[in-house]
CSV table of C-alpha atoms in Angstrom, one decimal:
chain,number,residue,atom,x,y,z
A,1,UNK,CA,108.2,134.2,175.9
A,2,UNK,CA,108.6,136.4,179.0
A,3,UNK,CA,104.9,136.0,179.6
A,4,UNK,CA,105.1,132.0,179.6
A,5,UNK,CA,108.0,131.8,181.2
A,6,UNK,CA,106.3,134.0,184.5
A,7,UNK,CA,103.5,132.0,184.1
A,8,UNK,CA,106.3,128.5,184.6
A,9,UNK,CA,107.8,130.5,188.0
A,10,UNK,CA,104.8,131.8,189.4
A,11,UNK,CA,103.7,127.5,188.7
A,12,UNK,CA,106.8,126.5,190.1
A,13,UNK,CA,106.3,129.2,193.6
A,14,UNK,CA,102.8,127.7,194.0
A,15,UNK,CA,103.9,124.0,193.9
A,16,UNK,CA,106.1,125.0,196.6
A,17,UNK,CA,103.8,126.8,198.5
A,18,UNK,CA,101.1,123.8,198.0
A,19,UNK,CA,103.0,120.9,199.1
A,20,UNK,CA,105.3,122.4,201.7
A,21,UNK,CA,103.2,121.4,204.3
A,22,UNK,CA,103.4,117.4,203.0
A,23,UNK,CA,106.8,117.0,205.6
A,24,UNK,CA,105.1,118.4,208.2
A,25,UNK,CA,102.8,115.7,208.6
A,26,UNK,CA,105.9,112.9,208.8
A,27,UNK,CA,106.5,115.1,212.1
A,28,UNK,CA,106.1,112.8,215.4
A,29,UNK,CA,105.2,114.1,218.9
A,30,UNK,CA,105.3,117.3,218.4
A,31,UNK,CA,102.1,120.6,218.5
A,32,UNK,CA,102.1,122.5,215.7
A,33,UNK,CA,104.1,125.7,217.6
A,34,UNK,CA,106.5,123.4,217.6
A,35,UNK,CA,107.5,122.3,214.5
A,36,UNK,CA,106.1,125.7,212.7
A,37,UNK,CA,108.8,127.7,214.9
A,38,UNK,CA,111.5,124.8,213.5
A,39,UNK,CA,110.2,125.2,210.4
A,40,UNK,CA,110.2,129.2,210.4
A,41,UNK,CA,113.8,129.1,211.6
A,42,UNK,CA,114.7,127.6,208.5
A,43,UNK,CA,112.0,129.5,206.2
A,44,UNK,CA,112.4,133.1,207.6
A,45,UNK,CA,116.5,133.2,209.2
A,46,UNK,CA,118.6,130.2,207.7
A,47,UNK,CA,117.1,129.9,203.9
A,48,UNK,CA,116.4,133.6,202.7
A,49,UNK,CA,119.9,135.4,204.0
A,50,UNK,CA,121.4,131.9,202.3
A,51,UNK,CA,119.4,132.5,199.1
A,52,UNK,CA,120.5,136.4,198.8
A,53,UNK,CA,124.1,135.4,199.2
A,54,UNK,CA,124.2,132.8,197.0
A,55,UNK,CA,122.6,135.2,194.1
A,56,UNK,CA,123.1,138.5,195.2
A,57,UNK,CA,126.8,138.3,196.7
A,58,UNK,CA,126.6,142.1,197.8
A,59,UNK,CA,123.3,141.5,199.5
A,60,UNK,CA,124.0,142.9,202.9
A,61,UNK,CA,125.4,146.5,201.4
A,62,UNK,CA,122.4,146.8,199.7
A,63,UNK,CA,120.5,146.7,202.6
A,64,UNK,CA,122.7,148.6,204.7
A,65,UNK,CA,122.7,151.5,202.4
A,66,UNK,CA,119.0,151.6,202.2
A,67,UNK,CA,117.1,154.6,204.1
A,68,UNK,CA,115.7,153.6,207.5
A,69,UNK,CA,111.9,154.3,206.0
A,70,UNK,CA,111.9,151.6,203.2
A,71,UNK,CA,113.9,149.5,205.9
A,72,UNK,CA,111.0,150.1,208.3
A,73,UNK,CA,108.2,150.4,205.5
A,74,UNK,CA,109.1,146.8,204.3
A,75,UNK,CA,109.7,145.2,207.6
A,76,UNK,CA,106.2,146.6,209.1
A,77,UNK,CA,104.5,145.3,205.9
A,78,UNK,CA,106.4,142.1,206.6
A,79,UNK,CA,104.9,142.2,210.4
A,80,UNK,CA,101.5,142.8,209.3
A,81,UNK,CA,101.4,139.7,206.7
A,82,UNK,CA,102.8,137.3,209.8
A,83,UNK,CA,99.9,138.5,211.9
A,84,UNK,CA,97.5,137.8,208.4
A,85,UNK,CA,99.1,134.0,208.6
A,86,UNK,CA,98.4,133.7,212.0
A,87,UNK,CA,95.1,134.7,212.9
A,88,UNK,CA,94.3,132.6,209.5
A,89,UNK,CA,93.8,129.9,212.0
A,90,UNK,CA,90.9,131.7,213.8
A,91,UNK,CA,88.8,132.2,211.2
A,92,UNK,CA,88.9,128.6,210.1
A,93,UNK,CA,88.0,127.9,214.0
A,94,UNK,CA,85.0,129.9,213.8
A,95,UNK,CA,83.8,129.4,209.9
A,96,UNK,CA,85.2,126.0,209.2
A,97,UNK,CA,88.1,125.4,206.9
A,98,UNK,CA,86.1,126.1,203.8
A,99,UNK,CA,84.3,128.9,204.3
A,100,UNK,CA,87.0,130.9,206.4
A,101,UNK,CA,89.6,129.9,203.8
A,102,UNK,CA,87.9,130.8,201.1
A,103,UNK,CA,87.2,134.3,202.4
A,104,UNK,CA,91.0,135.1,203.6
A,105,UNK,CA,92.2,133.6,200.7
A,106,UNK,CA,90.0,135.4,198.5
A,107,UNK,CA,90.9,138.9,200.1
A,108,UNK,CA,94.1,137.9,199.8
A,109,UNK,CA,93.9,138.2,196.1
A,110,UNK,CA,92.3,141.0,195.6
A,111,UNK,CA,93.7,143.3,198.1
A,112,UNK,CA,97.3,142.0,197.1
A,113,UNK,CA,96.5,142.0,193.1
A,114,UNK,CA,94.4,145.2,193.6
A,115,UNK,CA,95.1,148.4,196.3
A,116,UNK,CA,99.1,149.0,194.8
A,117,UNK,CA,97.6,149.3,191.3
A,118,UNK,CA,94.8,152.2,193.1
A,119,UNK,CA,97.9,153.2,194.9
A,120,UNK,CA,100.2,153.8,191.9
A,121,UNK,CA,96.6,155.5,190.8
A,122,UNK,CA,96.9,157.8,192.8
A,123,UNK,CA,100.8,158.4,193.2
A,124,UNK,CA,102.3,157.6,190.0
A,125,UNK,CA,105.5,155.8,189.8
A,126,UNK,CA,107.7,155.1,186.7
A,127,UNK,CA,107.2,151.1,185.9
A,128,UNK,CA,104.0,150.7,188.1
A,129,UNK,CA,101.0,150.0,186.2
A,130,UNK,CA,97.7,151.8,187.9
A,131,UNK,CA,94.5,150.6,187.7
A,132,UNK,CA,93.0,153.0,185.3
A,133,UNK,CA,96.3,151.6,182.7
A,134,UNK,CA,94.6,148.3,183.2
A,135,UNK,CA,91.2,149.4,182.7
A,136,UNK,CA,92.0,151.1,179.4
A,137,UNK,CA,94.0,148.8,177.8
A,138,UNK,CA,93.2,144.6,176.9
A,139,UNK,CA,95.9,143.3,178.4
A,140,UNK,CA,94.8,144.5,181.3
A,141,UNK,CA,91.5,143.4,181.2
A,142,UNK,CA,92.6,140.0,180.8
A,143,UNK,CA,94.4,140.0,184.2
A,144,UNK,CA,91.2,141.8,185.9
A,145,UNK,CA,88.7,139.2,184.0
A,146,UNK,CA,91.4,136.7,185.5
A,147,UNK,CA,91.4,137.4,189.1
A,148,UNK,CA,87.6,137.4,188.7
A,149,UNK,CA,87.2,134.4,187.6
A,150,UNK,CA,89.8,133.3,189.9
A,151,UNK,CA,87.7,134.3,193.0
A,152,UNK,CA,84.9,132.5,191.5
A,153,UNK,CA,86.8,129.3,191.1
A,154,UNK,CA,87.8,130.2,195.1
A,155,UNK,CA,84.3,130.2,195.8
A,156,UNK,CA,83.5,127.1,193.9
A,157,UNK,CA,86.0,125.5,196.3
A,158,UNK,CA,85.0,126.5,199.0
A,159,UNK,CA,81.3,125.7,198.5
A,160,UNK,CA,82.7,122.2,198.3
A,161,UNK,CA,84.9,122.3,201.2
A,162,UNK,CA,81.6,123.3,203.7
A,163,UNK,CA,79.9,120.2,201.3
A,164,UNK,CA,82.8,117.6,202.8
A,165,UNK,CA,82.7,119.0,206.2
A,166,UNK,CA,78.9,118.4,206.1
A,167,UNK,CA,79.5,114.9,205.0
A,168,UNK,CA,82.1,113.8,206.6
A,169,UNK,CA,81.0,115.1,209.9
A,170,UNK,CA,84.1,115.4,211.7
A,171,UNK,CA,87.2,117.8,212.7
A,172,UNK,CA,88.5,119.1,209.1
A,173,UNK,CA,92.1,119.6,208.4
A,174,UNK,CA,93.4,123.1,207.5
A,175,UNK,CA,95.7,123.5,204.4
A,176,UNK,CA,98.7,122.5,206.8
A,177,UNK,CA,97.2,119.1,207.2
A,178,UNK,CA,96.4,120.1,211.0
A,179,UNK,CA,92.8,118.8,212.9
A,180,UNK,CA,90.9,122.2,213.6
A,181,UNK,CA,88.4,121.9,216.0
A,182,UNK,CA,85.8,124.5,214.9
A,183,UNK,CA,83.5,126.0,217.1
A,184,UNK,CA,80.7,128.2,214.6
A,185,UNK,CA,80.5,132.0,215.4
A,186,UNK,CA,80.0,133.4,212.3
A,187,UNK,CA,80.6,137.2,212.8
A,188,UNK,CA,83.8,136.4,214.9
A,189,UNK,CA,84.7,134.7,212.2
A,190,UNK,CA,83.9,137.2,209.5
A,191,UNK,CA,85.9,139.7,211.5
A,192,UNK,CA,88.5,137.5,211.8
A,193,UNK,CA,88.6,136.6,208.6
A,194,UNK,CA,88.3,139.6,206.8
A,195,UNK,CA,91.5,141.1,208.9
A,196,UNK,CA,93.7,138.0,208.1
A,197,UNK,CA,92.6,138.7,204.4
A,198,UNK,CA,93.9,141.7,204.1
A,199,UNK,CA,97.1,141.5,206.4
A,200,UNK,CA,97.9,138.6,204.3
A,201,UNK,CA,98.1,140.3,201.5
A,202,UNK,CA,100.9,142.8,203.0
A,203,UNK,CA,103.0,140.6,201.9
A,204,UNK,CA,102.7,142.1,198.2
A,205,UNK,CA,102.3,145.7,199.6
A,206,UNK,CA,106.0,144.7,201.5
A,207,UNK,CA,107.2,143.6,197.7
A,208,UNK,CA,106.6,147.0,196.8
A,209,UNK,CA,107.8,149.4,199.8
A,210,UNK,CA,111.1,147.3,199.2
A,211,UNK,CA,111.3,147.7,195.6
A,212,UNK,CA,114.3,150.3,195.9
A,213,UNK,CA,116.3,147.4,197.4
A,214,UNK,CA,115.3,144.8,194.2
A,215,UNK,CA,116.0,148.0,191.9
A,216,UNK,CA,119.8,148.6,192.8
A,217,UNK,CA,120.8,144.9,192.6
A,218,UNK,CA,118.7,144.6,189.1
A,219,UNK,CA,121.2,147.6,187.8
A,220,UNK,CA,123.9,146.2,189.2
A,221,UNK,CA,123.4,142.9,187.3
A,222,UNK,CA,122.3,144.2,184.2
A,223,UNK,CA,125.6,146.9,184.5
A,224,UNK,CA,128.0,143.2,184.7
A,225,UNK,CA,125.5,141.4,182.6
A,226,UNK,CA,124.4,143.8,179.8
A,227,UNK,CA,121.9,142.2,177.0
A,228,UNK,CA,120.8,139.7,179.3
A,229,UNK,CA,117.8,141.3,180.6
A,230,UNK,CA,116.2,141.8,183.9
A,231,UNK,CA,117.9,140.3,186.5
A,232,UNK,CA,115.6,136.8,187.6
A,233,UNK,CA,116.8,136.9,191.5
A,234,UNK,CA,116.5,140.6,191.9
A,235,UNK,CA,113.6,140.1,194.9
A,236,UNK,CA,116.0,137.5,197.3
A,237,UNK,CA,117.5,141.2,199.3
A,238,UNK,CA,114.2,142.4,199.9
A,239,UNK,CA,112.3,139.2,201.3
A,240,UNK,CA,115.2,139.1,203.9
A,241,UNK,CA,113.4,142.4,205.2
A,242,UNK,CA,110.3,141.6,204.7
A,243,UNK,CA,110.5,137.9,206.6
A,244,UNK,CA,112.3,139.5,209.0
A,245,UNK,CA,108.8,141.6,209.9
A,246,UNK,CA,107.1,137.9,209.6
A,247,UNK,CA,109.4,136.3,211.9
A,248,UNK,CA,109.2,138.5,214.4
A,249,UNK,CA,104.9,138.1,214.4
A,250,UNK,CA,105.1,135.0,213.9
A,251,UNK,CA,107.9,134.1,216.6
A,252,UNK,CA,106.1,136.1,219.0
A,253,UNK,CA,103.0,134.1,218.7
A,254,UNK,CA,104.5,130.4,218.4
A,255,UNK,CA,106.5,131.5,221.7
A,256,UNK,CA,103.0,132.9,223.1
A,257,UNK,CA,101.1,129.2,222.3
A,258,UNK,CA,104.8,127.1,223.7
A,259,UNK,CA,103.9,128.9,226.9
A,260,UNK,CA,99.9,128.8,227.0
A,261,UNK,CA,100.0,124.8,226.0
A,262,UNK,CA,103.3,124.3,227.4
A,263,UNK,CA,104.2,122.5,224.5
A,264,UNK,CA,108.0,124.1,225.1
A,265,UNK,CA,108.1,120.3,226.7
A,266,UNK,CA,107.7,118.7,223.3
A,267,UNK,CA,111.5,118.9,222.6
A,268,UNK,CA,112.8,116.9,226.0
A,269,UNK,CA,109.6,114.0,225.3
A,270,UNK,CA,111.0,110.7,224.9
A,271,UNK,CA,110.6,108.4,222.1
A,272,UNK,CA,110.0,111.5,219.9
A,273,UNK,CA,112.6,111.6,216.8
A,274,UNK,CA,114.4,114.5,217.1
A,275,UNK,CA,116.4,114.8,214.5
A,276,UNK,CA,113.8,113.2,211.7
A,277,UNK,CA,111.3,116.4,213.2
A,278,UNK,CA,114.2,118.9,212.5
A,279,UNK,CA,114.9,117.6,209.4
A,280,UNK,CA,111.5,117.4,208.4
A,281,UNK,CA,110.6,120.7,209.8
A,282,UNK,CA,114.2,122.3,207.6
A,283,UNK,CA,112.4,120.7,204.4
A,284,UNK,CA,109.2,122.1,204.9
A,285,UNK,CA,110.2,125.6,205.6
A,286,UNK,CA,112.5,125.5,202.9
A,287,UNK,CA,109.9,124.6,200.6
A,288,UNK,CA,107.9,127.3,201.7
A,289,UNK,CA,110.4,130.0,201.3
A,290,UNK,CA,111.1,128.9,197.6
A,291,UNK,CA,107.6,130.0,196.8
A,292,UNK,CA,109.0,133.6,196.9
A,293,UNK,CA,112.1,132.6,195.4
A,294,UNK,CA,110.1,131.4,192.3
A,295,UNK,CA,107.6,134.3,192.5
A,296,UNK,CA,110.6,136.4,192.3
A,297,UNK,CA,111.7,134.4,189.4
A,298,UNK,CA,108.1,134.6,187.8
A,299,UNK,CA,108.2,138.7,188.8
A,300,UNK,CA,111.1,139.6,186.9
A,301,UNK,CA,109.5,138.3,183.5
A,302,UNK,CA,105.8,139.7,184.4
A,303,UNK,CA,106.6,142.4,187.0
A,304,UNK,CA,105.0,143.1,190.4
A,305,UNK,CA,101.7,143.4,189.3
A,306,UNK,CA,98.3,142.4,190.1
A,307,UNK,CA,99.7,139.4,187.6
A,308,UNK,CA,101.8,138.1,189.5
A,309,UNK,CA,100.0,137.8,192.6
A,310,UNK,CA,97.1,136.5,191.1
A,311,UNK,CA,98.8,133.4,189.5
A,312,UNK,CA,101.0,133.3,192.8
A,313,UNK,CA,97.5,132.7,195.0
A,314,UNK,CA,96.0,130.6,191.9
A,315,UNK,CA,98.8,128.2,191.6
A,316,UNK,CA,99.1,127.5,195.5
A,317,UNK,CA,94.8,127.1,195.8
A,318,UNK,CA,94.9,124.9,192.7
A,319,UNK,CA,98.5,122.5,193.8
A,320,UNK,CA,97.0,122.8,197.3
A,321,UNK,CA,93.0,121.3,196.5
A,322,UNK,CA,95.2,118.6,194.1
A,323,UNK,CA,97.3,117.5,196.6
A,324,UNK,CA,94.2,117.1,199.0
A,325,UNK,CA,92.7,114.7,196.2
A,326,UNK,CA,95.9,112.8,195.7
A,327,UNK,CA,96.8,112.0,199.9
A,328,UNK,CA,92.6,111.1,200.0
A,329,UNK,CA,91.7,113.8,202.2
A,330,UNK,CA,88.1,114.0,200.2
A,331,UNK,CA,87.9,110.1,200.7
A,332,UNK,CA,84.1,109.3,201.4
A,333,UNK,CA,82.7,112.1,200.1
A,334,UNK,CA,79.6,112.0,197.4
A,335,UNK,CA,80.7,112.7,194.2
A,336,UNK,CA,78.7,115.4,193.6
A,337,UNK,CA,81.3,116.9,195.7
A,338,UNK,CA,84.1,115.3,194.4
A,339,UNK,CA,82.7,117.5,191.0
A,340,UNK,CA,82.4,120.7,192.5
A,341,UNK,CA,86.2,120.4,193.9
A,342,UNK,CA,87.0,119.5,190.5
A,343,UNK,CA,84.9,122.9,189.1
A,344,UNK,CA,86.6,124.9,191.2
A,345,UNK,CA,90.0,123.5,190.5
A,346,UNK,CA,89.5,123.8,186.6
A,347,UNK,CA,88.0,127.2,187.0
A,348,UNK,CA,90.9,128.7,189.1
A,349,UNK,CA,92.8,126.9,185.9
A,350,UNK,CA,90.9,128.9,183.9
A,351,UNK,CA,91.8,131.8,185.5
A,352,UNK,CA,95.3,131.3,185.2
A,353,UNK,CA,95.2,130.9,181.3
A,354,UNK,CA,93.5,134.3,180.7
A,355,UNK,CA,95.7,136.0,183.0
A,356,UNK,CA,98.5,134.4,181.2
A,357,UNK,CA,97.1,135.4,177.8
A,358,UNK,CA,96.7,139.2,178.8
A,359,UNK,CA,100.3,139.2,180.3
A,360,UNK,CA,101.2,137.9,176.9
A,361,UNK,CA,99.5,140.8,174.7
A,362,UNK,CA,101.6,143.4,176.8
């Protein structure tokens, strides 16, 4: 039951995830630095302090009582993953939204599902599966056979994501529903996206340095709540560390691009609906941050594994490629590409069954 009911957050954090970017496009007049600082005020400051409080009411002790170097650890891994998200856009500039996404994401997923499990390898910690654990035991085979068929299913997708841009023969859109102009240089591109790859997937490693944090308000909720097992919203203190570290990246470069395209103007243009942008802008980052409230959720049934991260990444590839069917983004394309979408999409699916089942034989 635990298993399933991981498997039903970890769905519920990549819905989120996949359609937060749908109120973004109702946005009028405004570049995306614009409306992704909104956005991030609400995602990384407003929602996540809000979300702790409201489930964690001693929150802020917690933190405050933690050592500076799980404070710092957490907050740099936190750093590292906003700089992942934002150079994700130059690697789609210089590969192409198919093949640079399909590379960072794919990094993504194994770097975040993979180097704390050589870590805990290495440095054993009580609760922490390792890899050699996996590798010796069935259930944990399951989750490795998982994340390699979920990589496949990523590169199914993104063989026919190059297939539409060759067909359609125009600008694509990234999975934020923005025109990238791409300009081909694939080394630059490799580089680029191999780095945002694996930053990306600090987002994980910052899960883990900040564990101590989930820890203490788990114990206290099991010590008011005892019998009613591991506390679901145990996560909320520590991504208010860890998105402090991505708001501080991400601020940094928003404010960088405001200046360079002086798109700071975009808030005094007329006949631009202010307050339908903010409000669109509060949804969409609010979405976004309940993809780690719902991980967290899905976390505290499955633990922090390489489990949970794969079906996190699956679930937001899978909603993401579904949602692109759905709003006709693949509109005029051949349908031998229209089937090799839908491969990749019941592939990834795939995946997420088997690493479901191997959760479930734990």
């Amino acid at each position: 039951m635990n298993a399933l009911l991981g498997v039903f957050f970890h769905f519920l954090g990549g819905f989120s995830s996949g359609s937060f970017y749908l109120p973004y496009k109702k946005v009028k007049g405004w570049s995306w630095e614009t409306y992704w600082l909104i956005g991030g005020i609400f995602s990384w400051i407003i929602v996540p302090p809000l979300a702790a409080f409201m489930t964690i009411p001693n929150f802020w002790e917690i933190i405050q009582n933690e050592s500076s170097s799980i404070l710092g650890l957490t907050f740099l891994f936190g750093a590292l993953w906003g700089i992942g998200g934002f150079t994700y856009g130059l690697g789609v500039r210089y590969l192409g939204v198919a093949l640079g996404s399909s590379i960072i994401l794919g990094l993504c997923m194994i770097f975040g599902s993979l180097v704390p499990s050589i870590y805990y390898e290495f440095s054993p910690q009580s609760g922490k599966d390792n890899i050699g654990l996996m590798f010796s035991n069935r259930w944990g085979q399951f989750v490795l056979l998982g994340l390699l068929v979920c990589v496949v299913g990523i590169i199914i997708s993104g063989k026919a994501g190059m297939m539409k841009e060759k067909e359609l023969q125009t600008d694509s859109l990234d999975p934020h529903g923005t025109e990238v102009k791409t300009e081909y240089k694939f080394g630059l591109g490799l580089l680029v996206s191999i780095i945002s790859g694996i930053l990306s997937a600090c987002f994980n490693f910052g899960l883990e340095a900040g564990k101590p944090m989930a820890i203490i308000a788990n114990d206290l909720w099991k010590a008011a709540n005892p019998g009613q097992g591991e506390f679901l919203f145990q996560n909320n203190v520590t991504y208010v560390v860890v998105l402090w570290g991505g708001m501080a990246t991400n601020l940094i470069g928003c404010l960088y691009l405001s200046f360079k395209n002086k798109s700071y103007t975009d808030y005094k243009k007329k006949n631009v609906p202010v307050l339908a942008n903010i409000i669109f802008c509060a949804l969409a980052g609010t979405m976004w941050f309940l993809q780690f409230f719902f991980y967290g959720m899905g976390e505290s049934k499955m633990g922090n594994g390489p489990s949970s991260w794969i079906l996190h990444m699956a679930f937001i590839i899978l909603i993401a490629n579904l949602w692109g069917i759905i709003i006709k983004e693949w509109k005029g394309v051949s349908k031998k590409t229209i089937s090799t979408i839908v491969m990749g999409m019941i592939v990834m699916f795939i995946s997420i069954l088997i690493v479901g089942y191997g959760n479930s034989l734990r």
